[in-house]
Amino acid sequence: MQDLYCTEPKNLHYHEFAERMEFLKYSKEGEAKMTDVIEEYAARKAEAVAKEATEKAQARNVELAKELLSEGESIERTVRLSKLSEAEVRELASKLSA
C-alpha cells in the first residue's frame, strides 16, 4: 500500500511498480504517454464541465421564462430575455395556463 503514495521509483518495494514508474517519469516515451493520458483526461473533464454548465444555464432560462410568463410578460419579450426558443416558451406558457 505504501508504494501507491511513493513518488520516487527507488523507494518502491515492488520491482514492477518501480520499473513502470521509472519509465513513466524519466523516459521520453513515458513522458509522452503520460502527457497523452493527462490531455485526454483534461479534455473529458472540460467536456463534462461544459455540458453541466449548459444544463444549468438552460434550467435557469426555463425558470426565468416561467417567472416572466407568470407575471404576464408577452411571449416575444420572454423569448428575448430568456434566450429560449419561441416554441419552448409557448410550451411553457401552455403548461402554466393549464
C-alpha atoms as a printed R data frame, in Angstrom:
   type eleno elety resid chain resno       x      y       z
1  ATOM     1    CA   MET     A     1   0.000  0.000   0.000
2  ATOM     2    CA   GLN     A     2   2.864  2.358   0.758
3  ATOM     3    CA   ASP     A     3   4.025  2.085  -2.844
4  ATOM     4    CA   LEU     A     4   0.865  3.857  -4.026
5  ATOM     5    CA   TYR     A     5   1.911  7.026  -2.205
6  ATOM     6    CA   CYS     A     6   5.590  6.905  -3.089
7  ATOM     7    CA   THR     A     7   6.849  9.416  -5.658
8  ATOM     8    CA   GLU     A     8  10.334  8.035  -6.288
9  ATOM     9    CA   PRO     A     9  10.924  4.694  -8.036
10 ATOM    10    CA   LYS     A    10  13.993  3.902  -5.931
11 ATOM    11    CA   ASN     A    11  11.843  3.918  -2.758
12 ATOM    12    CA   LEU     A    12   9.266  1.414  -4.014
13 ATOM    13    CA   HIS     A    13   9.086 -2.089  -2.549
14 ATOM    14    CA   TYR     A    14   7.714 -3.772  -5.667
15 ATOM    15    CA   HIS     A    15  10.150 -4.018  -8.526
16 ATOM    16    CA   GLU     A    16   7.415 -3.990 -11.215
17 ATOM    17    CA   PHE     A    17   5.989 -0.719  -9.891
18 ATOM    18    CA   ALA     A    18   9.462  0.777  -9.688
19 ATOM    19    CA   GLU     A    19  10.281 -0.115 -13.294
20 ATOM    20    CA   ARG     A    20   6.996  1.262 -14.587
21 ATOM    21    CA   MET     A    21   7.274  4.469 -12.567
22 ATOM    22    CA   GLU     A    22  10.828  4.981 -13.728
23 ATOM    23    CA   PHE     A    23   9.729  4.513 -17.348
24 ATOM    24    CA   LEU     A    24   6.822  6.949 -16.996
25 ATOM    25    CA   LYS     A    25   8.778  9.595 -15.102
26 ATOM    26    CA   TYR     A    26  12.197  9.542 -16.703
27 ATOM    27    CA   SER     A    27  11.892  8.411 -20.333
28 ATOM    28    CA   LYS     A    28  10.696 10.459 -23.300
29 ATOM    29    CA   GLU     A    29   8.262  7.695 -24.295
30 ATOM    30    CA   GLY     A    30   6.846  7.522 -20.777
31 ATOM    31    CA   GLU     A    31   6.522 11.282 -20.597
32 ATOM    32    CA   ALA     A    32   4.687 11.314 -23.928
33 ATOM    33    CA   LYS     A    33   2.360  8.545 -22.771
34 ATOM    34    CA   MET     A    34   1.550 10.351 -19.517
35 ATOM    35    CA   THR     A    35   1.041 13.616 -21.394
36 ATOM    36    CA   ASP     A    36  -1.463 11.889 -23.689
37 ATOM    37    CA   VAL     A    37  -3.305 10.399 -20.720
38 ATOM    38    CA   ILE     A    38  -3.455 13.745 -18.914
39 ATOM    39    CA   GLU     A    39  -4.597 15.603 -22.041
40 ATOM    40    CA   GLU     A    40  -7.333 13.025 -22.655
41 ATOM    41    CA   TYR     A    41  -8.490 13.314 -19.037
42 ATOM    42    CA   ALA     A    42  -8.486 17.123 -19.245
43 ATOM    43    CA   ALA     A    43 -10.500 17.061 -22.475
44 ATOM    44    CA   ARG     A    44 -13.102 14.696 -20.991
45 ATOM    45    CA   LYS     A    45 -13.322 16.778 -17.822
46 ATOM    46    CA   ALA     A    46 -13.698 20.025 -19.798
47 ATOM    47    CA   GLU     A    47 -16.452 18.449 -21.892
48 ATOM    48    CA   ALA     A    48 -18.300 17.282 -18.772
49 ATOM    49    CA   VAL     A    49 -17.995 20.698 -17.126
50 ATOM    50    CA   ALA     A    50 -19.221 22.450 -20.276
51 ATOM    51    CA   LYS     A    51 -22.194 20.086 -20.513
52 ATOM    52    CA   GLU     A    52 -23.065 20.699 -16.864
53 ATOM    53    CA   ALA     A    53 -22.802 24.474 -17.331
54 ATOM    54    CA   THR     A    54 -25.060 24.317 -20.392
55 ATOM    55    CA   GLU     A    55 -27.643 22.274 -18.495
56 ATOM    56    CA   LYS     A    56 -27.588 24.709 -15.560
57 ATOM    57    CA   ALA     A    57 -27.954 27.692 -17.897
58 ATOM    58    CA   GLN     A    58 -30.885 26.021 -19.652
59 ATOM    59    CA   ALA     A    59 -32.574 25.333 -16.307
60 ATOM    60    CA   ARG     A    60 -32.065 28.969 -15.239
61 ATOM    61    CA   ASN     A    61 -33.506 30.177 -18.545
62 ATOM    62    CA   VAL     A    62 -36.558 27.956 -18.114
63 ATOM    63    CA   GLU     A    63 -37.116 29.268 -14.580
64 ATOM    64    CA   LEU     A    64 -36.744 32.850 -15.796
65 ATOM    65    CA   ALA     A    65 -39.237 32.227 -18.594
66 ATOM    66    CA   LYS     A    66 -41.737 30.693 -16.165
67 ATOM    67    CA   GLU     A    67 -41.409 33.687 -13.877
68 ATOM    68    CA   LEU     A    68 -41.801 36.177 -16.724
69 ATOM    69    CA   LEU     A    69 -44.837 34.378 -18.103
70 ATOM    70    CA   SER     A    70 -46.460 34.118 -14.676
71 ATOM    71    CA   GLU     A    71 -46.015 37.889 -14.298
72 ATOM    72    CA   GLY     A    72 -47.846 38.434 -17.578
73 ATOM    73    CA   GLU     A    73 -44.934 39.173 -19.916
74 ATOM    74    CA   SER     A    74 -45.513 38.577 -23.614
75 ATOM    75    CA   ILE     A    75 -44.175 35.529 -25.431
76 ATOM    76    CA   GLU     A    76 -41.888 37.715 -27.557
77 ATOM    77    CA   ARG     A    77 -40.339 39.516 -24.571
78 ATOM    78    CA   THR     A    78 -39.932 36.233 -22.693
79 ATOM    79    CA   VAL     A    79 -38.149 34.704 -25.692
80 ATOM    80    CA   ARG     A    80 -35.816 37.684 -25.902
81 ATOM    81    CA   LEU     A    81 -34.989 37.783 -22.178
82 ATOM    82    CA   SER     A    82 -34.772 34.051 -21.513
83 ATOM    83    CA   LYS     A    83 -32.834 33.092 -24.658
84 ATOM    84    CA   LEU     A    84 -35.224 30.171 -25.161
85 ATOM    85    CA   SER     A    85 -36.826 29.392 -28.496
86 ATOM    86    CA   GLU     A    86 -40.333 30.609 -29.190
87 ATOM    87    CA   ALA     A    87 -41.558 27.009 -29.260
88 ATOM    88    CA   GLU     A    88 -40.090 26.350 -25.810
89 ATOM    89    CA   VAL     A    89 -41.665 29.495 -24.377
90 ATOM    90    CA   ARG     A    90 -45.045 28.706 -25.931
91 ATOM    91    CA   GLU     A    91 -44.884 25.195 -24.458
92 ATOM    92    CA   LEU     A    92 -44.102 26.637 -21.017
93 ATOM    93    CA   ALA     A    93 -46.928 29.144 -21.392
94 ATOM    94    CA   SER     A    94 -49.412 26.401 -22.244
95 ATOM    95    CA   LYS     A    95 -48.300 24.355 -19.218
96 ATOM    96    CA   LEU     A    96 -48.624 27.358 -16.923
97 ATOM    97    CA   SER     A    97 -52.102 28.209 -18.170
98 ATOM    98    CA   ALA     A    98 -53.343 24.617 -17.879
